[in-house]
GROMACS .gro file of C-alpha atoms in nm:
model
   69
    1UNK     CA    1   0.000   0.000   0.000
    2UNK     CA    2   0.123   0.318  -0.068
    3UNK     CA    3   0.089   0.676   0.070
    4UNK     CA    4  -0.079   0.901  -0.179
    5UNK     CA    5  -0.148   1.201   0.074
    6UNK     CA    6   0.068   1.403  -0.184
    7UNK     CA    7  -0.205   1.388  -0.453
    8UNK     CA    8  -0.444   1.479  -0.222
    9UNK     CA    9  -0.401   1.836  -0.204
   10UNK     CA   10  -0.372   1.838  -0.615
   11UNK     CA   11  -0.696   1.687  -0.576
   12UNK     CA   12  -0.868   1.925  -0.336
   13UNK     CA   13  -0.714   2.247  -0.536
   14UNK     CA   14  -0.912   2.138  -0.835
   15UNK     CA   15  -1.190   2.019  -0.672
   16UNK     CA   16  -1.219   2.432  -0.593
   17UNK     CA   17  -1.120   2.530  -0.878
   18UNK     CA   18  -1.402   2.338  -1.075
   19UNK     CA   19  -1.652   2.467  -0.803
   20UNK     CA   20  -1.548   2.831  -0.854
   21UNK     CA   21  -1.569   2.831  -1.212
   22UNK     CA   22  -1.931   2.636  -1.218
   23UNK     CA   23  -2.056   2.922  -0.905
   24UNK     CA   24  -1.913   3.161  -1.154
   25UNK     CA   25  -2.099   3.009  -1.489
   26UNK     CA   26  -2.441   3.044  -1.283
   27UNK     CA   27  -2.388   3.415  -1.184
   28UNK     CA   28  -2.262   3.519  -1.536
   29UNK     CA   29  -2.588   3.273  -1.669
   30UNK     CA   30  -2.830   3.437  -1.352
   31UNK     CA   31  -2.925   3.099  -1.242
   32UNK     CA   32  -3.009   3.050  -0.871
   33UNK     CA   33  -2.742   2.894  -0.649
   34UNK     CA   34  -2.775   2.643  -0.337
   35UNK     CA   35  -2.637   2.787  -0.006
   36UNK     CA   36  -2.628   2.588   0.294
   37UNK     CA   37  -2.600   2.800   0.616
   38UNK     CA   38  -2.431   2.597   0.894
   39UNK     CA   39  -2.481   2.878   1.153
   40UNK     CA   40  -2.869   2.820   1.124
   41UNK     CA   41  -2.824   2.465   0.961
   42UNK     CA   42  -3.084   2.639   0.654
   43UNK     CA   43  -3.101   2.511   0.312
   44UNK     CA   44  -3.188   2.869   0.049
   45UNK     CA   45  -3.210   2.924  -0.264
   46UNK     CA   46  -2.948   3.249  -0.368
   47UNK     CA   47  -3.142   3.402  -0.697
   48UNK     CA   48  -2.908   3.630  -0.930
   49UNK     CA   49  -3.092   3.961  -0.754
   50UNK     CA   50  -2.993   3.861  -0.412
   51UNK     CA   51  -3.299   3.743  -0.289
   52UNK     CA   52  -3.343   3.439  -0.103
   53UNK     CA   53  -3.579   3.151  -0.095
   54UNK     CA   54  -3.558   2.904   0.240
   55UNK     CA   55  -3.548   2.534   0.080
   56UNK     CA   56  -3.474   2.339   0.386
   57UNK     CA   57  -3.331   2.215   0.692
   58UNK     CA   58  -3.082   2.027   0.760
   59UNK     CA   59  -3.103   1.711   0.965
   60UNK     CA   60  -3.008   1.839   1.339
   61UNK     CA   61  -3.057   1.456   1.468
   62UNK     CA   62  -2.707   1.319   1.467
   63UNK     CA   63  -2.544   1.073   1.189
   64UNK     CA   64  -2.791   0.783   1.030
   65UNK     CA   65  -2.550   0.571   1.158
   66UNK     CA   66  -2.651   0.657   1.496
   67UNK     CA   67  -3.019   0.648   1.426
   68UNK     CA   68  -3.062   0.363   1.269
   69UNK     CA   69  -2.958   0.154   1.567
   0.00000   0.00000   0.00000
């Protein structure tokens, strides 16, 4: 087995890169974009004007792991 931690921050750098570009591709397009709130744990919908839309909430009852026991 080998240790490929060094690819993993080649990985990670392009895994934000390709986000960037796509959340930038929806602004220039004015298509909504998903925002997840982890202060509030809230789900909205970000629309090109700036107004939101509340889509959901997040789960706030631990892992499925844990619940499914």
């Amino acid at each position: 087995m080998t240790n490929h931690s060094h690819d993993d921050g080649f990985i990670v750098k392009n895994a934000r890169l390709a986000v960037a570009s796509e959340l930038k591709k929806k602004r220039a397009l004015n298509q909504p974009i998903a925002k997840f709130d982890a202060k509030i744990k809230q789900i909205y919908i970000q629309n090109s004007d700036g107004s939101t839309i509340p889509f959901a909430k997040a789960m706030t009852r631990g892992r499925y792991s844990e619940r499914s026991r």
